[in-house]
Tab-separated table of C-alpha atoms in Angstrom:
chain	number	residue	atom	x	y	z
A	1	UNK	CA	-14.282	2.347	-12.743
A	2	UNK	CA	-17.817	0.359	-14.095
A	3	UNK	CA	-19.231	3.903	-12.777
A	4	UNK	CA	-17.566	6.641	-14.742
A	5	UNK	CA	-17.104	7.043	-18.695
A	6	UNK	CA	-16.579	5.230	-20.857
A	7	UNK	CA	-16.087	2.072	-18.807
A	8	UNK	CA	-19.836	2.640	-18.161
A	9	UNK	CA	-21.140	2.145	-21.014
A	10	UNK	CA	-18.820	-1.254	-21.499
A	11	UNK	CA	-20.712	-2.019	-18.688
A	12	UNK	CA	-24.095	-1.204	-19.961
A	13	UNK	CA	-25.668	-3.974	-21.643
A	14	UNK	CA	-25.175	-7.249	-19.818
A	15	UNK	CA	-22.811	-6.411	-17.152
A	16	UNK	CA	-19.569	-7.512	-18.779
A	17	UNK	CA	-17.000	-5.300	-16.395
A	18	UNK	CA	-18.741	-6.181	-13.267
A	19	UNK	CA	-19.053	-10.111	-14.001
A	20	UNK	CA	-14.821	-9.523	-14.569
A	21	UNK	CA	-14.756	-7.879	-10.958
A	22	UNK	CA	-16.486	-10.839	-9.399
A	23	UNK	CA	-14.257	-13.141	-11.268
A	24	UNK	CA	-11.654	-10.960	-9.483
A	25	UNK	CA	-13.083	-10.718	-6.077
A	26	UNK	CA	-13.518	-14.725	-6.316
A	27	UNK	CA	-9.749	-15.490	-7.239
A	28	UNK	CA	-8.842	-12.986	-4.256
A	29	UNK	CA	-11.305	-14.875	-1.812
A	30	UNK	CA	-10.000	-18.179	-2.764
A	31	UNK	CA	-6.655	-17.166	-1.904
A	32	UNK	CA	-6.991	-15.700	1.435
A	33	UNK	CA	-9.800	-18.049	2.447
A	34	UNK	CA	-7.274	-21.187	2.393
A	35	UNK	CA	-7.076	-22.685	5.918
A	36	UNK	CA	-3.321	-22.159	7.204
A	37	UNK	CA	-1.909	-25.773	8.293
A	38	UNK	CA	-4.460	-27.546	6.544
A	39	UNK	CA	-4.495	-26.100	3.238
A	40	UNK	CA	-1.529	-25.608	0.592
A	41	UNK	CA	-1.394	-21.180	0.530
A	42	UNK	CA	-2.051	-19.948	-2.890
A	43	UNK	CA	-0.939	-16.020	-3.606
A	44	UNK	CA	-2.342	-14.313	-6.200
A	45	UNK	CA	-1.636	-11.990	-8.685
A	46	UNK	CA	-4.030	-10.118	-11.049
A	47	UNK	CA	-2.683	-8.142	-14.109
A	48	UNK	CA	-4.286	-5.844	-15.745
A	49	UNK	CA	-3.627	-4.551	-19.673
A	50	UNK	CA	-4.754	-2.519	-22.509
A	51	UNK	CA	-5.380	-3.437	-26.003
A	52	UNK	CA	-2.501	-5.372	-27.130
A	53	UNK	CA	-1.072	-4.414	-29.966
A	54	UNK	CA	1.644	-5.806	-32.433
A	55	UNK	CA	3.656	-2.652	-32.072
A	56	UNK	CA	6.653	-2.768	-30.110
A	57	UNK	CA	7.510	0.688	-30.649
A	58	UNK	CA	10.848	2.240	-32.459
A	59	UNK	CA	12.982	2.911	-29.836
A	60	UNK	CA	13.432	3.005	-26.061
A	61	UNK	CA	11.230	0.774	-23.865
A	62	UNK	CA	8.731	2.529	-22.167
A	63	UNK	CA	6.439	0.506	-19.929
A	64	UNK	CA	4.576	1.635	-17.460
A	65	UNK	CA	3.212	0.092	-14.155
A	66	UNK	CA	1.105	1.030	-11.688
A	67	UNK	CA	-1.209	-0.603	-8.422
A	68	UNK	CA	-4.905	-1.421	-9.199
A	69	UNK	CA	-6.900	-0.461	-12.442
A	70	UNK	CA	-5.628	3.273	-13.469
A	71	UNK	CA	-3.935	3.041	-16.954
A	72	UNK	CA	-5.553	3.459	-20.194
A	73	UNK	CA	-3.551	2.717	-23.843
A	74	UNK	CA	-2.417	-0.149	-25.151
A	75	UNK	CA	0.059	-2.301	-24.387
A	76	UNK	CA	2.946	-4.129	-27.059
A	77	UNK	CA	2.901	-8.256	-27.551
A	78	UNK	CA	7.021	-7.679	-26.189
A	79	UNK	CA	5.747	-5.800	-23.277
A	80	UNK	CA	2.868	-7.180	-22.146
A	81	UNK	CA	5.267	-11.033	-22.273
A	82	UNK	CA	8.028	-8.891	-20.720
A	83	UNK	CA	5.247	-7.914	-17.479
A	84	UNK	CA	3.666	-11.400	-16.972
A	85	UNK	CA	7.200	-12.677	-16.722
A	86	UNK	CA	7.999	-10.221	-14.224
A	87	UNK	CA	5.113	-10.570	-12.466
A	88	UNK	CA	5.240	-14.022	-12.055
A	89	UNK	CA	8.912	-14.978	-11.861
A	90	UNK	CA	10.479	-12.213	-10.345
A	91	UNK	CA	8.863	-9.676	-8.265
A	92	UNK	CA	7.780	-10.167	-5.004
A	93	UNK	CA	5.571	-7.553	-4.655
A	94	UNK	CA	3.598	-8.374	-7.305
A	95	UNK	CA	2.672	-11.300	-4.927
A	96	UNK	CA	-1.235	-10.721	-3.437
A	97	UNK	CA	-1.532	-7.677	-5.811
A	98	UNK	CA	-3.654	-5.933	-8.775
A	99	UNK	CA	-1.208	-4.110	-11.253
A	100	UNK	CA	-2.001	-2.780	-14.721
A	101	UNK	CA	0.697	-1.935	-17.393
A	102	UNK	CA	0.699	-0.454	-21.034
A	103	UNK	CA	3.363	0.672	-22.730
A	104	UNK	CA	6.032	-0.902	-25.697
A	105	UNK	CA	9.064	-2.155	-25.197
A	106	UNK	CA	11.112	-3.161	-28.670
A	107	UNK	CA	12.172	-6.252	-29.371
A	108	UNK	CA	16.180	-5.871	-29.115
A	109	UNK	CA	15.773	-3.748	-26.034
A	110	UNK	CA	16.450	-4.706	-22.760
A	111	UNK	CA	15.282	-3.143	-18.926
A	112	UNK	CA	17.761	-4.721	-16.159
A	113	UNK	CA	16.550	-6.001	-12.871
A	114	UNK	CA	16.881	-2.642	-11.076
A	115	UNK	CA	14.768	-0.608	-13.714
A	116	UNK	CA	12.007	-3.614	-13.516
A	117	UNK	CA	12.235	-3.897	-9.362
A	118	UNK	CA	11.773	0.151	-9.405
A	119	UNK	CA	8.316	-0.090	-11.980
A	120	UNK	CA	7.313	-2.878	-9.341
A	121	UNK	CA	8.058	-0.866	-6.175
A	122	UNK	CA	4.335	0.849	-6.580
A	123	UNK	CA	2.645	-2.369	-5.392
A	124	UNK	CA	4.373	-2.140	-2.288
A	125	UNK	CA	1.664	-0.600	-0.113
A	126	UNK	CA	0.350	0.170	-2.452
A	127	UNK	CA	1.999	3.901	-3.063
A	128	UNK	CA	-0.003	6.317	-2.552
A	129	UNK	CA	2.774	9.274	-3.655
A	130	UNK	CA	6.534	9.723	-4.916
A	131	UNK	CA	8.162	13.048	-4.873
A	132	UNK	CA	11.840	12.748	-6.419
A	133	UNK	CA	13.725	15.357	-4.292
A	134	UNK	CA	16.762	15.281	-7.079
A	135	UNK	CA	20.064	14.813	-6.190
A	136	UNK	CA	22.363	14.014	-2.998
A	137	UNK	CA	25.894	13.610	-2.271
A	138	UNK	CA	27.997	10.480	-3.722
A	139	UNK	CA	26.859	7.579	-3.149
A	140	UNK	CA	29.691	6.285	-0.914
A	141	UNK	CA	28.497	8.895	1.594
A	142	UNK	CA	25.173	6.961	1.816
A	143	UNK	CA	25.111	6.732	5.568
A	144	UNK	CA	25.397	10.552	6.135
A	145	UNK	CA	24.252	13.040	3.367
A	146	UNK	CA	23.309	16.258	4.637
A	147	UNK	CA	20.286	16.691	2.366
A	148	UNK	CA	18.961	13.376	3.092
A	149	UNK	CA	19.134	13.904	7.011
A	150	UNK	CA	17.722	17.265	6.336
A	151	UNK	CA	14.854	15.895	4.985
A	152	UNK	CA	14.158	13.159	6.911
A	153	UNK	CA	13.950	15.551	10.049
A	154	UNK	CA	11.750	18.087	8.139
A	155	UNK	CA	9.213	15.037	7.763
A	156	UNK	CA	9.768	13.596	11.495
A	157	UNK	CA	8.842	17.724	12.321
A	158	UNK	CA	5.709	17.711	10.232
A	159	UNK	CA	4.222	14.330	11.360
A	160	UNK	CA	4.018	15.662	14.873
A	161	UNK	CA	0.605	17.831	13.727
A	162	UNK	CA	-0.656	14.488	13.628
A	163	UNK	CA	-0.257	13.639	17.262
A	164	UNK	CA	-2.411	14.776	19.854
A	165	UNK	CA	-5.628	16.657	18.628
A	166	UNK	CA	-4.916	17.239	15.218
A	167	UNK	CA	-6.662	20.238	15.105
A	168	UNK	CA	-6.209	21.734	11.790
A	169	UNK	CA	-5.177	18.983	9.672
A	170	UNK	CA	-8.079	18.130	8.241
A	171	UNK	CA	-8.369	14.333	9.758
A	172	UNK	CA	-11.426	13.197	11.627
A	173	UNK	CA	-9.726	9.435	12.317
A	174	UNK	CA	-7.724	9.427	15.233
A	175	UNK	CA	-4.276	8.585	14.441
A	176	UNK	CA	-0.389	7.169	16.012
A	177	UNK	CA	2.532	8.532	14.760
A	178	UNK	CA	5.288	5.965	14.779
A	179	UNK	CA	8.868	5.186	13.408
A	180	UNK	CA	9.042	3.050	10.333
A	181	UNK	CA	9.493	-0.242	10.366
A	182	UNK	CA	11.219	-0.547	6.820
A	183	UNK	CA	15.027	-1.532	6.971
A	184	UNK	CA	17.308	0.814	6.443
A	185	UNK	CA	18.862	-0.430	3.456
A	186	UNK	CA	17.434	-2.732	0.743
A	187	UNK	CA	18.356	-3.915	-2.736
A	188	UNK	CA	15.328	-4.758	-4.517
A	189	UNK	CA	14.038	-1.398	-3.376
A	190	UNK	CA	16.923	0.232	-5.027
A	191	UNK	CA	17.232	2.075	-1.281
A	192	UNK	CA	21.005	2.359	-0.116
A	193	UNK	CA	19.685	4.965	2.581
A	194	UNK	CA	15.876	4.644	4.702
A	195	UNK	CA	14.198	7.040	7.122
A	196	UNK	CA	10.249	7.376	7.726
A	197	UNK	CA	7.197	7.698	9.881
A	198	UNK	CA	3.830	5.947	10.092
A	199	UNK	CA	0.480	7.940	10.687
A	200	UNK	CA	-1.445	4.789	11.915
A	201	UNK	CA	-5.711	5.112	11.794
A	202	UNK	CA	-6.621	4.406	14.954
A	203	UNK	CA	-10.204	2.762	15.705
A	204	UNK	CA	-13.129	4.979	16.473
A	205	UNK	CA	-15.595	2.564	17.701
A	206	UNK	CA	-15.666	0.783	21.394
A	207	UNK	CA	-15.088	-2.484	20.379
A	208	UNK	CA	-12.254	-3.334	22.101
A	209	UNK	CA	-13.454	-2.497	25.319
A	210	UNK	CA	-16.671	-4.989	24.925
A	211	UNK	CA	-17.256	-7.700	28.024
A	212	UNK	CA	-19.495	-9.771	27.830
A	213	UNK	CA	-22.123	-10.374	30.489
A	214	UNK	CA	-20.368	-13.204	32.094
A	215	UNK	CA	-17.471	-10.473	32.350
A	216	UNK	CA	-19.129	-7.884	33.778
A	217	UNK	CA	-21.004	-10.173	36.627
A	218	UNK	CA	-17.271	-11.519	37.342
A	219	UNK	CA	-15.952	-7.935	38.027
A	220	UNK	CA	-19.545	-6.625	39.999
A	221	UNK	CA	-18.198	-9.711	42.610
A	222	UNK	CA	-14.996	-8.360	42.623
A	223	UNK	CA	-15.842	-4.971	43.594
A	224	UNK	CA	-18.258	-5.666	46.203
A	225	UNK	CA	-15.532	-8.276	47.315
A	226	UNK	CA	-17.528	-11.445	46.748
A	227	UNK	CA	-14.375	-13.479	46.535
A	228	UNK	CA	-12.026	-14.575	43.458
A	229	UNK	CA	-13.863	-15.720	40.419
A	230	UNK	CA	-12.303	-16.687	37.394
A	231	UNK	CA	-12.929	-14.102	34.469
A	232	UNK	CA	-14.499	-15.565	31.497
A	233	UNK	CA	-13.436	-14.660	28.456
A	234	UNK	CA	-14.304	-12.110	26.063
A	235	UNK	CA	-17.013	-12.369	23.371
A	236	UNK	CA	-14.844	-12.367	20.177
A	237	UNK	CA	-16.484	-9.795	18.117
A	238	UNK	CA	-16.905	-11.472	14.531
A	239	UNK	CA	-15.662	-9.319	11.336
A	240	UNK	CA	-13.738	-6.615	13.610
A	241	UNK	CA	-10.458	-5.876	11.833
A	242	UNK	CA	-7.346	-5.944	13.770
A	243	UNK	CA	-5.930	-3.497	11.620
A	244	UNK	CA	-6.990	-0.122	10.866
A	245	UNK	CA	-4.712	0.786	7.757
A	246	UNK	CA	-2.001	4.189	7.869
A	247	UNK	CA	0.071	5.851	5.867
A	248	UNK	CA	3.895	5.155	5.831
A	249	UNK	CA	5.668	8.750	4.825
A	250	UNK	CA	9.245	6.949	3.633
A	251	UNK	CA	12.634	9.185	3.001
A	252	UNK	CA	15.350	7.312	0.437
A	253	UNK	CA	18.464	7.622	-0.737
A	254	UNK	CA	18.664	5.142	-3.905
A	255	UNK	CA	21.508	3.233	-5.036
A	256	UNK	CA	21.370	5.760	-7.941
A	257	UNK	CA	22.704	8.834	-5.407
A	258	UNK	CA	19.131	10.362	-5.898
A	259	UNK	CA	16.535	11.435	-3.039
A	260	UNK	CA	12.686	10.755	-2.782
A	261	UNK	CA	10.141	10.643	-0.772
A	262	UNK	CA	7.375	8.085	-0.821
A	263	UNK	CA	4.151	8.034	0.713
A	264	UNK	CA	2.713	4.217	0.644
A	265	UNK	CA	-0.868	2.378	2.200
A	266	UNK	CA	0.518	0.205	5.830
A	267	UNK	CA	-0.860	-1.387	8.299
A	268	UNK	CA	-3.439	-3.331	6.501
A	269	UNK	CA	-4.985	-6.926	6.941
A	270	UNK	CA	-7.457	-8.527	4.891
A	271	UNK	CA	-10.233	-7.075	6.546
A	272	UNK	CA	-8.828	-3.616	6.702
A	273	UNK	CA	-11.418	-0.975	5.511
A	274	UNK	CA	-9.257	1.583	3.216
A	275	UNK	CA	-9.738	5.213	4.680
A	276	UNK	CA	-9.561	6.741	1.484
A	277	UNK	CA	-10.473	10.108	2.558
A	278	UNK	CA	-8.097	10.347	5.373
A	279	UNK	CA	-5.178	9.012	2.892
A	280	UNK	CA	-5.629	11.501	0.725
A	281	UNK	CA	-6.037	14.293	3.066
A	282	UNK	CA	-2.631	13.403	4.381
A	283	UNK	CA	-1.400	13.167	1.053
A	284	UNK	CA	-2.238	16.325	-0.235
A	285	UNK	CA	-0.753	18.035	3.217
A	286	UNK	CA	2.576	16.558	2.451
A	287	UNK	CA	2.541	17.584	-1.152
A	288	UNK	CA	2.019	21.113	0.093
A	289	UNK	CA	4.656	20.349	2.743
């Protein structure tokens, strides 16, 4: 944000916010640059917070969490301890991620595992969207409710603009629409109940269809029947991402007996360029869905 007010003018004299960001960008390269078999791994995980403040506020907790650098306020000494702790002992997905919190949480209050795993469910992606849906049936009926089913087939309908042309959805990437891959059931999600579909960006260059010359001299003999040559291999192209990034559309029944649908980042690898665009044109279409 070293481009927009007032973090601009923090940034102004000396470059103080962007000499943080390369900081950042260093601990991140460091981590995913260790050799695998070779080289001990080493996650990382960079938290974010606001002025920190001796208050711990009067009554309920009320932290709040969310995926990359979007929160501004300050942030309690109870809360901020509580959020490193979590962070670094407990939550998983906080693992290879950029979270920032603020917030106050009192001293003799308490959040329990669930209520912490649910603030740290954002990362997971991250998430790009959550729509609580309210209520279902009891919670014993987890593996048929008829508002959850209902719902998860509306979704499965509207992904299918997606396939084919996509003419009048607003997406110039060419996309797959696939099942989820997400279990059905899981506990640190807080998910008794798990349906979904991923819109998966699909390359728009010819890169994977690139032979080299050797290639190309191997199949002209083949053609004009010049006998069986052995086909060289391809010319690895260097920086070409074998992942294009998607969006996973998830439908869940928590252990709580409510229904929600979440819309998360998938498909990514460490080269992955982030479509932002074509995220949040798919976004906003299932808002208005």
């Amino acid at each position: 944000r070293t481009n927009k007010m007032p973090y601009s003018m923090q940034n102004l004299f000396g470059g103080k916010l962007d000499k943080v960001r390369e900081i950042e960008l260093a601990l991140v390269s460091i981590s995913r640059g260790r050799k695998q078999g070779t080289q001990t791994p080493l996650d990382y995980t960079i938290v974010k917070l606001g002025d920190i403040v001796n208050s711990d506020g009067d009554y309920e907790a009320d932290v709040k969490i969310l995926p990359g650098d979007k929160l501004d306020g300050e942030i309690g000494v109870n809360a901020a301890a509580n959020v490193l702790l979590q962070a670094m002992a407990y939550q998983p997905y906080a693992r290879n991620s950029t979270l920032c919190a603020a917030g106050s949480m009192p001293a003799d209050s308490a959040l329990d595992a669930a209520a912490w795993n649910d603030m740290f469910l954002c990362l997971s992606g991250p998430e790009l969207l959550r729509i609580e849906a309210g209520s279902g049936t009891d919670v014993k009926e987890a593996l048929f409710d008829p508002k959850f089913e209902q719902l998860a087939e509306y979704v499965q309908g509207w992904s299918t603009q997606y396939e084919g042309d996509r003419k009048g959805t607003g997406l110039t990437t060419p996309v797959l629409v696939r099942r989820s891959r997400k279990p059905s059931a899981s506990e640190i999600d807080g998910v008794a109940a798990r349906q979904g579909i991923r819109i998966l960006f699909q390359s728009t260059n010819t890169g994977d269809r690139y032979k080299s010359a050797s290639e190309e001299k191997a199949d002209e003999k083949e053609r004009s029947g010049g006998g069986t040559t052995t086909r060289a291999s391809p010319t690895k192209l260097v920086g070409k991402p074998s992942k294009e990034g998607g969006v996973e559309v998830l439908i869940e029944k928590t252990t709580g007996g409510t229904i929600r649908v979440r819309a998360r980042r998938c498909n990514m690898g460490d080269k992955t360029i982030v479509k932002e665009m074509s995220e949040e044109v798919i976004v906003k279409n299932l808002k208005r869905a």
